[in-house]
Coordinates of C-alpha atoms and ligand atoms in Angstrom, one line a residue:
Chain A
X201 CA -4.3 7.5 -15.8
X202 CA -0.7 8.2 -15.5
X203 CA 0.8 11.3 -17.4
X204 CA 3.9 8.9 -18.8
X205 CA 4.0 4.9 -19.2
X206 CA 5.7 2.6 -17.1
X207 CA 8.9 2.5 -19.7
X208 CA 9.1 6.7 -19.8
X209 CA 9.1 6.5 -15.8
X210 CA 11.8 3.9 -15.6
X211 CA 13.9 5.7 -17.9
X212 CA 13.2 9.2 -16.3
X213 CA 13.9 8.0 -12.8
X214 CA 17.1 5.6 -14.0
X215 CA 18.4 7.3 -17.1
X216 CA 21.1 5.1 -18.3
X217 CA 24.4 7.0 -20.2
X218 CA 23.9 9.7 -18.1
X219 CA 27.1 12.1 -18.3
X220 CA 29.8 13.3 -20.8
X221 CA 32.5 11.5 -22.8
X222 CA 35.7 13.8 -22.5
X223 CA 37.2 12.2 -25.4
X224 CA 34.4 11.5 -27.5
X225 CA 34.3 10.7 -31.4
X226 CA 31.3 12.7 -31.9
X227 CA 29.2 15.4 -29.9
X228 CA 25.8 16.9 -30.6
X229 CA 24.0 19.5 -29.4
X230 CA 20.2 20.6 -29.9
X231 CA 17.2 22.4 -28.8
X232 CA 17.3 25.1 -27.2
X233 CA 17.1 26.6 -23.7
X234 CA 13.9 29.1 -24.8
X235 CA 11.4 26.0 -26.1
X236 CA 12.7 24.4 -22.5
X237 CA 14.6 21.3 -24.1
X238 CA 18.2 20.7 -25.0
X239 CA 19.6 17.2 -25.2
X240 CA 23.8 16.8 -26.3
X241 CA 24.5 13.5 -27.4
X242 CA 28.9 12.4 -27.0
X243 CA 29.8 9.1 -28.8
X244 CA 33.3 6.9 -28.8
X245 CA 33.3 5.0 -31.5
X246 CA 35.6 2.3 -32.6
X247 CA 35.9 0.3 -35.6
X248 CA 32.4 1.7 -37.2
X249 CA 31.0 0.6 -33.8
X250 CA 29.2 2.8 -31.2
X251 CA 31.1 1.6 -28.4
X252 CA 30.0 4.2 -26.0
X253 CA 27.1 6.7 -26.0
X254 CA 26.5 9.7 -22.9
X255 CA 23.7 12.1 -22.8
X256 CA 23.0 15.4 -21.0
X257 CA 19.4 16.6 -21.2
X258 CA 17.6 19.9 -19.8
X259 CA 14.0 19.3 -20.7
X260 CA 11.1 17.4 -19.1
X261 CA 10.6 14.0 -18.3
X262 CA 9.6 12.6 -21.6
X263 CA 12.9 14.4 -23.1
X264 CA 14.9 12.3 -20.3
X265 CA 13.5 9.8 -21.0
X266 CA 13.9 9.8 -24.6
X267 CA 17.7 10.7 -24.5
X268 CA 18.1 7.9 -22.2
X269 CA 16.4 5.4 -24.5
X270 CA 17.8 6.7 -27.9
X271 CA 21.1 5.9 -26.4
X272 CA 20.6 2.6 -25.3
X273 CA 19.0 2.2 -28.5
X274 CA 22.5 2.6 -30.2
X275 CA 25.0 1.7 -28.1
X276 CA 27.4 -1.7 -29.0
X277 CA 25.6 -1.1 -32.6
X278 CA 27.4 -0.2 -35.9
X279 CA 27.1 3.5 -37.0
X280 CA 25.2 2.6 -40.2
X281 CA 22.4 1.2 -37.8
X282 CA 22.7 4.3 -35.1
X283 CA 22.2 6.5 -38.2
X284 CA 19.0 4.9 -38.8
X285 CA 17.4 5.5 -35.6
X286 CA 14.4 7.1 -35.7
X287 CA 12.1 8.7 -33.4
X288 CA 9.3 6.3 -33.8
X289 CA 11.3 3.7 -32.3
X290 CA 12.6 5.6 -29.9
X291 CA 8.8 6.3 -28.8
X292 CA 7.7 3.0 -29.5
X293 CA 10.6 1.5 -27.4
X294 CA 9.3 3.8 -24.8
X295 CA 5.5 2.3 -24.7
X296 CA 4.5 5.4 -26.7
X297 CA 4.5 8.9 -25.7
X298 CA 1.5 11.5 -25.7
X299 CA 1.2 13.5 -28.9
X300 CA 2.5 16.7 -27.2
X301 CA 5.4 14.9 -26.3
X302 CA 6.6 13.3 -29.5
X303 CA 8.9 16.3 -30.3
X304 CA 11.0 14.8 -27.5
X305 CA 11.8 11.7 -29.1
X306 CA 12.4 13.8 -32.8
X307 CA 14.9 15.9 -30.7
X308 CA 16.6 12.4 -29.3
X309 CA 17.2 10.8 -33.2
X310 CA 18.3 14.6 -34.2
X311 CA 20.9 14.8 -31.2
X312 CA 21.9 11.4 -32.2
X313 CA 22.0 12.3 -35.9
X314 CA 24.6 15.7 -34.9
X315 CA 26.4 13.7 -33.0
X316 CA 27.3 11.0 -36.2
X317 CA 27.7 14.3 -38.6
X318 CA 30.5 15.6 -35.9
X319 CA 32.2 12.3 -36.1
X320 CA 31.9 12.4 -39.6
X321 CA 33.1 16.0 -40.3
X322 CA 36.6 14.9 -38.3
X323 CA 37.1 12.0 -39.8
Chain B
X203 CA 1.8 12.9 0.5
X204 CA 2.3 16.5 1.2
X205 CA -0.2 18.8 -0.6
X206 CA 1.3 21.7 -1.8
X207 CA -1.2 22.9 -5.2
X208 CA -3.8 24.6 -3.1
X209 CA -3.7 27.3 -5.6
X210 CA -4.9 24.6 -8.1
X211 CA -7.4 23.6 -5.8
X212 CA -8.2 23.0 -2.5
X213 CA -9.4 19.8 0.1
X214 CA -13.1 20.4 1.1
X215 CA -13.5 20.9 4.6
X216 CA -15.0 18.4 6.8
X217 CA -18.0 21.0 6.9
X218 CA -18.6 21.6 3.6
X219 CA -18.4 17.9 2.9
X220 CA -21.1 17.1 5.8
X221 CA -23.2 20.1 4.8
X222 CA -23.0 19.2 1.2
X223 CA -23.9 15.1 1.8
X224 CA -26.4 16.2 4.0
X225 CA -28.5 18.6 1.8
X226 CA -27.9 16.0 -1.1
X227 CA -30.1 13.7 0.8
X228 CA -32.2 15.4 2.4
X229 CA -32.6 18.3 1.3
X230 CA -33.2 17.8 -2.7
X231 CA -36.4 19.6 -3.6
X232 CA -35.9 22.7 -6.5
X233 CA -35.9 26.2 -5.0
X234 CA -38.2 27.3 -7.5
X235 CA -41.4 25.0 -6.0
X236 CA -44.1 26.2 -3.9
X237 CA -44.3 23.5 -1.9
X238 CA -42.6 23.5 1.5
X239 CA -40.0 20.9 0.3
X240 CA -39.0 23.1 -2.4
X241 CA -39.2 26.1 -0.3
X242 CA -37.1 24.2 2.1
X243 CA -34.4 24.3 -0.2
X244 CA -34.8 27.6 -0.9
X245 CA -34.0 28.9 2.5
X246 CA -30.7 26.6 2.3
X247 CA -29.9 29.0 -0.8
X248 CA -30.8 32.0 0.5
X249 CA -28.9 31.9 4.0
X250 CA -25.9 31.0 2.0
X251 CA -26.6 34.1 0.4
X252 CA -26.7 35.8 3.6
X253 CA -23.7 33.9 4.7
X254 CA -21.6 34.9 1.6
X255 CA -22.1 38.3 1.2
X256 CA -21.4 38.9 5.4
X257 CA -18.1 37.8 4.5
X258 CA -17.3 40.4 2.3
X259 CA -19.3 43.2 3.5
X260 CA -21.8 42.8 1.0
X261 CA -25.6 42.6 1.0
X262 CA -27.1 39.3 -0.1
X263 CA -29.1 40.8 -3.1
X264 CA -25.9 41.7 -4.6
X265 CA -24.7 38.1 -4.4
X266 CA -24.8 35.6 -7.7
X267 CA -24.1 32.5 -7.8
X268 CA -22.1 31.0 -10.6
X269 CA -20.3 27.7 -11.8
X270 CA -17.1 28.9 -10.1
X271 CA -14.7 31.7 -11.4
X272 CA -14.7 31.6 -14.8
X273 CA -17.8 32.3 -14.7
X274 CA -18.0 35.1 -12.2
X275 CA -15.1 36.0 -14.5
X276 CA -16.4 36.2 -17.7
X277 CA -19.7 37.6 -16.3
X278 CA -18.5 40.5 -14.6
X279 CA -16.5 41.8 -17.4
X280 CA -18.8 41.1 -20.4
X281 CA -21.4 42.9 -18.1
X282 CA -19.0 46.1 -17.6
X283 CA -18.0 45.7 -21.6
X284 CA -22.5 46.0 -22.2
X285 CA -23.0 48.5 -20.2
X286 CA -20.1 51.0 -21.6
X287 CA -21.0 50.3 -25.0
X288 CA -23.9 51.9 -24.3
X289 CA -22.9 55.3 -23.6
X290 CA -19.5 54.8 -26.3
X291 CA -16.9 53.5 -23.6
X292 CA -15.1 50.2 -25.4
X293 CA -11.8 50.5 -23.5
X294 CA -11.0 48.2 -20.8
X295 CA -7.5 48.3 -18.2
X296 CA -6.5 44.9 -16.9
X297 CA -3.1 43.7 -16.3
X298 CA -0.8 41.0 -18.1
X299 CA -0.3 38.2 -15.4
X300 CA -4.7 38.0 -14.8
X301 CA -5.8 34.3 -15.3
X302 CA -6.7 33.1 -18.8
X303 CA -10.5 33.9 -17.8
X304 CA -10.2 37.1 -17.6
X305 CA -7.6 37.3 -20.7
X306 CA -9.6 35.3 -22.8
X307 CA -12.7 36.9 -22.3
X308 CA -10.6 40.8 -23.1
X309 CA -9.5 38.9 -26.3
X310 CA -12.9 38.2 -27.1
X311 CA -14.1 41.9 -26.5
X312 CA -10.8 42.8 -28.6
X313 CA -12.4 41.1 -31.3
X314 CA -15.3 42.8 -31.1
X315 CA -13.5 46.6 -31.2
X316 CA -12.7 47.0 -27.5
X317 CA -9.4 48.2 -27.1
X318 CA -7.5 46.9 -24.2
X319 CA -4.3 48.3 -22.1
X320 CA -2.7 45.7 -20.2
X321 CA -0.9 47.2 -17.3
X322 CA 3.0 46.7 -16.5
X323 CA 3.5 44.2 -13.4
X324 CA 6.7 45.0 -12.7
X325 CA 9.4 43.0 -11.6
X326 CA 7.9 42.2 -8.4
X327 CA 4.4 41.7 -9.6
X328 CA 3.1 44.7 -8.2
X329 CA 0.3 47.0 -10.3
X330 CA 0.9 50.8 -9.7
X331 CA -2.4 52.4 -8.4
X332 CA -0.6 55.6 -10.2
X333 CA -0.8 54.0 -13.3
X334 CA -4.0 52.6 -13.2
X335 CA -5.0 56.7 -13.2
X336 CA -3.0 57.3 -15.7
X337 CA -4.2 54.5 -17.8
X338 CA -7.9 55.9 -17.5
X339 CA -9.2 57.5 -20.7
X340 CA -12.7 59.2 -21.3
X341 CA -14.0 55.9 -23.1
X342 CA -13.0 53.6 -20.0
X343 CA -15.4 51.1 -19.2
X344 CA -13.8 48.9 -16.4
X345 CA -11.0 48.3 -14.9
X346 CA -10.4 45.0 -13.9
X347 CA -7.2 43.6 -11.9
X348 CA -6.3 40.0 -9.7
X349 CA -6.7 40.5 -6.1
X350 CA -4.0 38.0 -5.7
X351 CA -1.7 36.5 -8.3
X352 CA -2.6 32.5 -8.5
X353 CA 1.0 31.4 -9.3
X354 CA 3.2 34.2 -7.6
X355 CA 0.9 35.2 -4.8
X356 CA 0.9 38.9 -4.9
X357 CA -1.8 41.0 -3.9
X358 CA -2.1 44.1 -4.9
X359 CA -3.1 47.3 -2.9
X360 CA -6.9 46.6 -4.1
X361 CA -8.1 49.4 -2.1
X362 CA -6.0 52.2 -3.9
X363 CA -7.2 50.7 -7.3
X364 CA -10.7 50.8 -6.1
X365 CA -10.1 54.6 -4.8
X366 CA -8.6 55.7 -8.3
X367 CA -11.7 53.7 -10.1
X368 CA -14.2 55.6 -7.9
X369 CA -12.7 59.1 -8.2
X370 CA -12.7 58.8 -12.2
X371 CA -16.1 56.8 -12.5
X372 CA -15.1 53.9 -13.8
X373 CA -16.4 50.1 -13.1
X374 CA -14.1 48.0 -10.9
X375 CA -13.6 44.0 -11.1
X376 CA -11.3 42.0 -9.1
X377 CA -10.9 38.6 -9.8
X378 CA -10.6 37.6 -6.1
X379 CA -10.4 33.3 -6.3
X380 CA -6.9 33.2 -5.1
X381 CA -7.7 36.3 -1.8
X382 CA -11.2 35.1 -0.8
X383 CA -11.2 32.9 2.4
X384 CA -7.4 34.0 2.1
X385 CA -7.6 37.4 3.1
X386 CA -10.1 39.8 4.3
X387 CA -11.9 41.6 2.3
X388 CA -14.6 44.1 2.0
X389 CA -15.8 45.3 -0.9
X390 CA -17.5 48.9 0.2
X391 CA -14.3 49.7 2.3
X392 CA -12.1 49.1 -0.8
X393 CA -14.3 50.3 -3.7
X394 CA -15.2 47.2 -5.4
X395 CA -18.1 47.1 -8.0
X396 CA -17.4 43.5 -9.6
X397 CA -15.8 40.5 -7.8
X398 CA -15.2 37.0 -8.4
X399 CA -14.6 34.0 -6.2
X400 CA -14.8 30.2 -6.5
X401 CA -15.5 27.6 -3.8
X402 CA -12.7 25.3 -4.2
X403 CA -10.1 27.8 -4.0
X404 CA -11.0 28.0 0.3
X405 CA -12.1 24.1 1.2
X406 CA -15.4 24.0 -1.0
X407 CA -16.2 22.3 -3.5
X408 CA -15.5 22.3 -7.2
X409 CA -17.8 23.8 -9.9
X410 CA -19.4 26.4 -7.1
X411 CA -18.7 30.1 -7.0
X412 CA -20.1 33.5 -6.5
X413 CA -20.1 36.9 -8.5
X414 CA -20.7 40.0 -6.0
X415 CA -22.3 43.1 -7.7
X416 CA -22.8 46.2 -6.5
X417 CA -26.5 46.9 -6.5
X418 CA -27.1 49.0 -9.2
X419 CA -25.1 47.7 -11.8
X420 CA -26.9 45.7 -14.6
X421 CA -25.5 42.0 -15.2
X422 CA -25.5 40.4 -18.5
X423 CA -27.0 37.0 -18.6
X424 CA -24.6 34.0 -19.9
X425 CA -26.6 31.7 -19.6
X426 CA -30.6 32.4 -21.0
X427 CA -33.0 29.9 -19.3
X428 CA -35.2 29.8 -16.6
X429 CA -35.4 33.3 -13.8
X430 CA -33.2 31.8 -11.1
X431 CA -30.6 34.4 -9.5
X432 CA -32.8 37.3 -10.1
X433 CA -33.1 36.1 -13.7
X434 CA -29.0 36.9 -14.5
X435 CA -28.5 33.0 -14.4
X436 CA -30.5 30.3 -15.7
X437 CA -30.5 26.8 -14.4
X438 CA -31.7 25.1 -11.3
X439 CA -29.1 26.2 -8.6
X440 CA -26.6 23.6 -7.4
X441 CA -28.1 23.6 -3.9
X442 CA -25.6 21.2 -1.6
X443 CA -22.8 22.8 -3.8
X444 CA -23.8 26.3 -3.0
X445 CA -24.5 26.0 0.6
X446 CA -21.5 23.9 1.1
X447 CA -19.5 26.9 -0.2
X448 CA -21.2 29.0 2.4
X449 CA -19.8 26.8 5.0
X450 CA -16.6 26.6 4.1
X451 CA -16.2 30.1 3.8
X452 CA -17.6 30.7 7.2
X453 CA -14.8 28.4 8.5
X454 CA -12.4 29.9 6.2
X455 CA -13.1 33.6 7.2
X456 CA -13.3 33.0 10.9
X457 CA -9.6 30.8 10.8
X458 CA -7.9 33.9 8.7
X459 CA -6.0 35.5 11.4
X460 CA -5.0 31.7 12.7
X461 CA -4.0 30.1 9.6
X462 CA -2.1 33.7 8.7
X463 CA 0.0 33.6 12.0
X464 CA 0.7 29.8 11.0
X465 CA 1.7 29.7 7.4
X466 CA 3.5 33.0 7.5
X467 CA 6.4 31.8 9.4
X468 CA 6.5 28.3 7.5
X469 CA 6.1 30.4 4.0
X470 CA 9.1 32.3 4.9
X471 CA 11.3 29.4 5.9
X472 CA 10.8 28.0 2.4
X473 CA 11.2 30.8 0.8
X474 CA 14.5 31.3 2.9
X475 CA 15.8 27.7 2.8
X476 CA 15.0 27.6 -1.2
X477 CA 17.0 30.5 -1.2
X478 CA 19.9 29.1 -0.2
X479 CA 20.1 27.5 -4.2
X480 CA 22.7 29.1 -6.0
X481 CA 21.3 30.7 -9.0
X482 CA 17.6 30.9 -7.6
X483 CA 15.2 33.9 -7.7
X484 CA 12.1 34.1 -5.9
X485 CA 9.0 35.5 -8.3
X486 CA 6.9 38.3 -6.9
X487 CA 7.6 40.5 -3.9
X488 CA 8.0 38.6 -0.6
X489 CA 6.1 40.8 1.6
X490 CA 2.6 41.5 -0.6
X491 CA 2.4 37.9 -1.0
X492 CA -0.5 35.3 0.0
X493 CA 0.7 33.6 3.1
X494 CA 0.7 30.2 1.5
X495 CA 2.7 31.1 -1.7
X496 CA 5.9 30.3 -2.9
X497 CA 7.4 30.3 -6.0
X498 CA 11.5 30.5 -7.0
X499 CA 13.3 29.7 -10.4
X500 CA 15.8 27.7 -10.4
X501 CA 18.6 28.2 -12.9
X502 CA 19.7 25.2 -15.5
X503 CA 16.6 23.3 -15.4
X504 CA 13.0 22.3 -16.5
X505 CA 10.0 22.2 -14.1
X506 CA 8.4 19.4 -15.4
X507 CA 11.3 16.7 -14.2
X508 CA 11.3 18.4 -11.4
X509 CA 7.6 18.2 -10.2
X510 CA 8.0 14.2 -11.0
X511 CA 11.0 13.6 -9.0
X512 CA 9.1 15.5 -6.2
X513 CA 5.9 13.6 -6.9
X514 CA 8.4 10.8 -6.5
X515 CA 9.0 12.0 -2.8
X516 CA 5.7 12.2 -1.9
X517 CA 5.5 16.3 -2.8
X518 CA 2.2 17.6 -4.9
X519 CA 3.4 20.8 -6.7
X520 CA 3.2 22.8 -9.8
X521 CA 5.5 24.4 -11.8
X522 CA 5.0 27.5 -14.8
X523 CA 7.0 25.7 -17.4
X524 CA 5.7 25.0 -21.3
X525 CA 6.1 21.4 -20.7
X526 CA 3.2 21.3 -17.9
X527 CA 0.9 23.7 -19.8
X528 CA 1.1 21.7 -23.0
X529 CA 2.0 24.5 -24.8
X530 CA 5.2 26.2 -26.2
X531 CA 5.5 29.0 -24.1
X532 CA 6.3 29.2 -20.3
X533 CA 3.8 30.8 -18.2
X534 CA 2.7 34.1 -18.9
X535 CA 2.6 35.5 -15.4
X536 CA 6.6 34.9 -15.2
X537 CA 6.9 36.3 -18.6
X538 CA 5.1 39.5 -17.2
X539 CA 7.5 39.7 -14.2
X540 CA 10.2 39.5 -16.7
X541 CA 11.6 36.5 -16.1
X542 CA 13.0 35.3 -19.8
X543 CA 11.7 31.7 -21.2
X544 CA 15.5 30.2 -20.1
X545 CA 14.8 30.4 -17.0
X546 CA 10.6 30.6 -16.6
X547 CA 10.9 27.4 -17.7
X548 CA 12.5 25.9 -14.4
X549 CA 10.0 27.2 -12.0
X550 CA 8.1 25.8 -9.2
X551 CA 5.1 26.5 -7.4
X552 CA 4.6 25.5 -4.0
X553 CA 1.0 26.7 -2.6
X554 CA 1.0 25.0 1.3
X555 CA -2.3 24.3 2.8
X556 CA -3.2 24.9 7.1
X557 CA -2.3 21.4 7.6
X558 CA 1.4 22.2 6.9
X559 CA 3.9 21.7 9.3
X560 CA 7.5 22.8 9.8
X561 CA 8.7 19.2 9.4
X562 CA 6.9 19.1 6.2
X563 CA 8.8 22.5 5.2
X564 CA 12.0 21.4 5.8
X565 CA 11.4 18.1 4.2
X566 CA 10.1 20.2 1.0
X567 CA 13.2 22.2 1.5
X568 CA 15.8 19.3 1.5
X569 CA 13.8 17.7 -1.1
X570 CA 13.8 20.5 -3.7
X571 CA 17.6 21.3 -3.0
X572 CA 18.8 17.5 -3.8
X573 CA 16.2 17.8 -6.9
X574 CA 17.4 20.4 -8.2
X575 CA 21.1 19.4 -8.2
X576 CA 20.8 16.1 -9.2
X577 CA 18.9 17.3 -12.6
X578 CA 22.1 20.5 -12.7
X579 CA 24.3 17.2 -12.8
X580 CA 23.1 16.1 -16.1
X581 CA 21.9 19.4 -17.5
X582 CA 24.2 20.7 -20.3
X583 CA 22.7 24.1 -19.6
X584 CA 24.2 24.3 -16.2
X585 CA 27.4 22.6 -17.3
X586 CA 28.0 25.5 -20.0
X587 CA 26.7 28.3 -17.5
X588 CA 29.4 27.0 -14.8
X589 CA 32.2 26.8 -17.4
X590 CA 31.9 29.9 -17.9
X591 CA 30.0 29.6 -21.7
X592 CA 27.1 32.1 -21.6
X593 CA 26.1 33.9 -18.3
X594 CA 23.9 33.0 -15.1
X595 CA 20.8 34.7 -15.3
X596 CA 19.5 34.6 -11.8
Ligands
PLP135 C1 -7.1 33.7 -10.2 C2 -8.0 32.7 -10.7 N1 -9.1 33.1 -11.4 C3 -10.0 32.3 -11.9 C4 -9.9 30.9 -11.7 C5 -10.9 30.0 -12.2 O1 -11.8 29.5 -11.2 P1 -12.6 28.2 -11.5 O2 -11.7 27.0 -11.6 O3 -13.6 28.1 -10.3 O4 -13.4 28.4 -12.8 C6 -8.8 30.4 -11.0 C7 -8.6 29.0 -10.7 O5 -8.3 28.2 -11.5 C8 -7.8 31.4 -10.5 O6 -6.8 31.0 -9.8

């Protein structure tokens, strides 16, 4: 049996909204470098709309994986709904992750979740 | 596919895999029975005996065979741990980078009142004979230290441990899995009481290994049962598996000085072509270091991503990172080298087989290096390190 399903591999080997936003609404960071996982989140948003959505991640492949997915996940979608994200969907969209590996996808809907509170707090 | 986890474990050798089919067939009777058939068998198990304990300079009476190295591990040091409780002795000197076999079974003594002094590994994973003495108290019961690291490949000066365990009377283990068919060894020449080995480690197969102990010193069972192995392990001995192990260490021993003069030069280009990685730090000295071993840290990112992408290229590896253990914490053995979490976390461990060509190197080479900086391109880690936020480690 493979460590990761199909969907995880896909996403770790193609992660989509890879890379920064210079100019971005909102920008959040966690994790840290010592528990091996960091994901930073950059939105542009537009009329109450996520109209773009970047991620960096240093972390293993579910965390890729689960960045990449909790992005597309929200992008084109109206900041009430990207607030809303949670990690079991972020798993679930993913096929599922192992147990050990959920933490990923709580770390993906709390990067997301900074990121709206930055945009918020400069409003 | 290139195989590069022969630390984890090993292809069985086209010996070991005939000898083993073979005696599985043919060759099935139980030691134990009086009848030729049985008896048969039994003369399989004792030249591997013979065989075995050749290798290391041992005699075959002081040969036992086990399930593999945890085992022989956990045998070996429980033993020493009985047999110094006796007279009073409940303190034991190991290291901090052994394998969880030999840790786990010091925690369990702990538990039980032993008190335990894990030695410094220094930087370069190097034990200090010196400080081995120095550790040494009245109440020491055994000293027990790696032959050969199984993630960063250093070997220690097992000899001047040995000489410093002799001259103050204390018992001394090696856990040799990673050294044995590796490396030559011989246990009177270098003081060794106690040491373990396991099969698969040198082209044999899994779930076989040995435990050599000095005559004279008094094993503790494990396992109660039946009086096989002298009566110091129960159970019907694995036969094909045992005898197999035999032959592959025959092979193993007799190709040393070959399979040295070949990986040597091919470890060294990787370790000199990984090198070339801004931000990279080889773990463990480069000199006392098995010649199939390397392993680096790479600055900026996680292990785990990067042992998929190389999977991706057709590269078996391993890496020391939390993700791949299932746990929290980064390995332990780069922890005792000092490496800190940040940066344990993006190691990799390449352990190349005899097969391995130079081709093969510098495809791993080129491989790791456009790994590595594709995952720096999306790591905000490196981003903030080459801004100038926080400062490189490595
Ligand atoms: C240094 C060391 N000791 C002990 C062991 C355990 O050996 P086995 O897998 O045969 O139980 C291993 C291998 O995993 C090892 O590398």
């Amino acid at each position: 049996m493979a460590l990761y399903s199909e969907k995880v591999m896909d996403h770790f080997r193609h992660p989509r909204n890879v890379g920064v936003i210079e100019d971005a609404d909102g920008v959040g960071e966690v994790g840290n470098a010592k528990c091996g996982d960091i994901m930073k989140m950059y939105l542009k948003i537009e009329d109450g709309i996520v109209v773009d959505v970047k991620f960096e991640t240093f972390g293993c492949g579910s965390a890729i994986a689960s960045s990449s997915m909790a992005t597309e996940l929200i992008k084109g979608k109206p900041v009430e709904e990207a607030r809303k994200l949670t990690n079991k969907a972020v798993a679930e969209a993913l096929d599922g992750l192992p147990d050990y590996k959920m933490h990923c996808s709580v770390l993906a809907q709390e990067a997301i979740e900074a990121a709206l509170e930055d945009y918020e707090s400069k409003k | 596919m290139i195989y590069a986890d022969n630390a984890a474990t090993t292809a069985m050798s086209e010996a070991a895999i005939s000898r083993m089919t073979e005696l599985i067939r043919d060759t099935y009777g139980n030691p134990s029975s009086l009848y030729s058939f049985g008896q048969k068998a039994k003369e399989v198990l004792e030249q591997a005996r013979e065989d075995v304990a050749a290798v290391i300079g041992a005699e075959p009476r002081e040969i036992l065979f086990t399930s593999g190295g945890s085992e022989a591990d956990n045998q070996a040091i429980i033993s020493a741990a009985r047999i110094g409780e006796k007279s009073g002795k409940k303190h034991i000197v190991s290291s901090a980078f052994e394998h969880h076999a030999v840790l786990h079974t010091l925690n369990k003594l702990a538990k039980e009142g032993f008190e335990i002094t894990l030695l410094d590994v220094h930087e370069d994973g190097i034990i200090r004979p010196e400080e081995v003495d120095k550790s040494i108290r009245n109440d020491t019961c055994l000293v027990t230290i790696m032959y050969a690291n199984n993630e960063i490949g250093t070997i220690q000066d097992i000899k001047a441990i040995g000489a410093v365990c002799k001259a103050r009377g204390v018992l001394f283990h090696t856990d040799a899995v990673q050294a044995v068919g590796h490396l030559k060894i011989d246990v009177k020449e270098e003081n060794i009481d106690l040491l373990s080995a396991s099969a698969h480690k040198f082209h044999g197969p899994k779930g076989v290994g040995f435990l050599y102990a000095r005559k004279g010193i008094r094993l503790t069972n494990l396992i109660e049962g039946g009086a096989q192995e002298k009566g110091k392990r129960a159970g019907t001995e694995n036969v094909p598996g045992i005898a197999a192990m035999a032959a592959a260490l025959k092979e193993a021993y007799a190709a040393i000085d070959v399979n040295t003069a070949h990986l040597v030069p091919i470890r060294d280009r990787i370790i000199a072509g990984l090198g070339e990685i801004p931000h990279s730090a080889l773990n463990g000295d480069a000199a006392s270091r098995l010649p199939g071993n390397i392993n680096y840290c790479f600055e900026g990112i996680e292990g785990e991503s990067l042992l998929l992408l190389l999977d991706d290229k057709g590269i078996a590896a391993s890496s020391g990172s939390a993700c791949t253990s299932g746990s929290l914490d980064p390995s332990h053995v780069l922890l005792a080298i000092g490496r800190v979490h940040d940066v344990a976390h993006g190691s990799l461990r390449l352990s190349i087989g005899e097969d391995i060509t130079e081709e093969d190197a510098d495809y791993i080479i080129s491989s790791v290096k456009e790994v590595v900086e594709y995952l720096r391109g999306f790591s905000p880690v490196w981003r903030d390190l080459v801004a100038g936020k926080g400062s490189f480690i490595l």
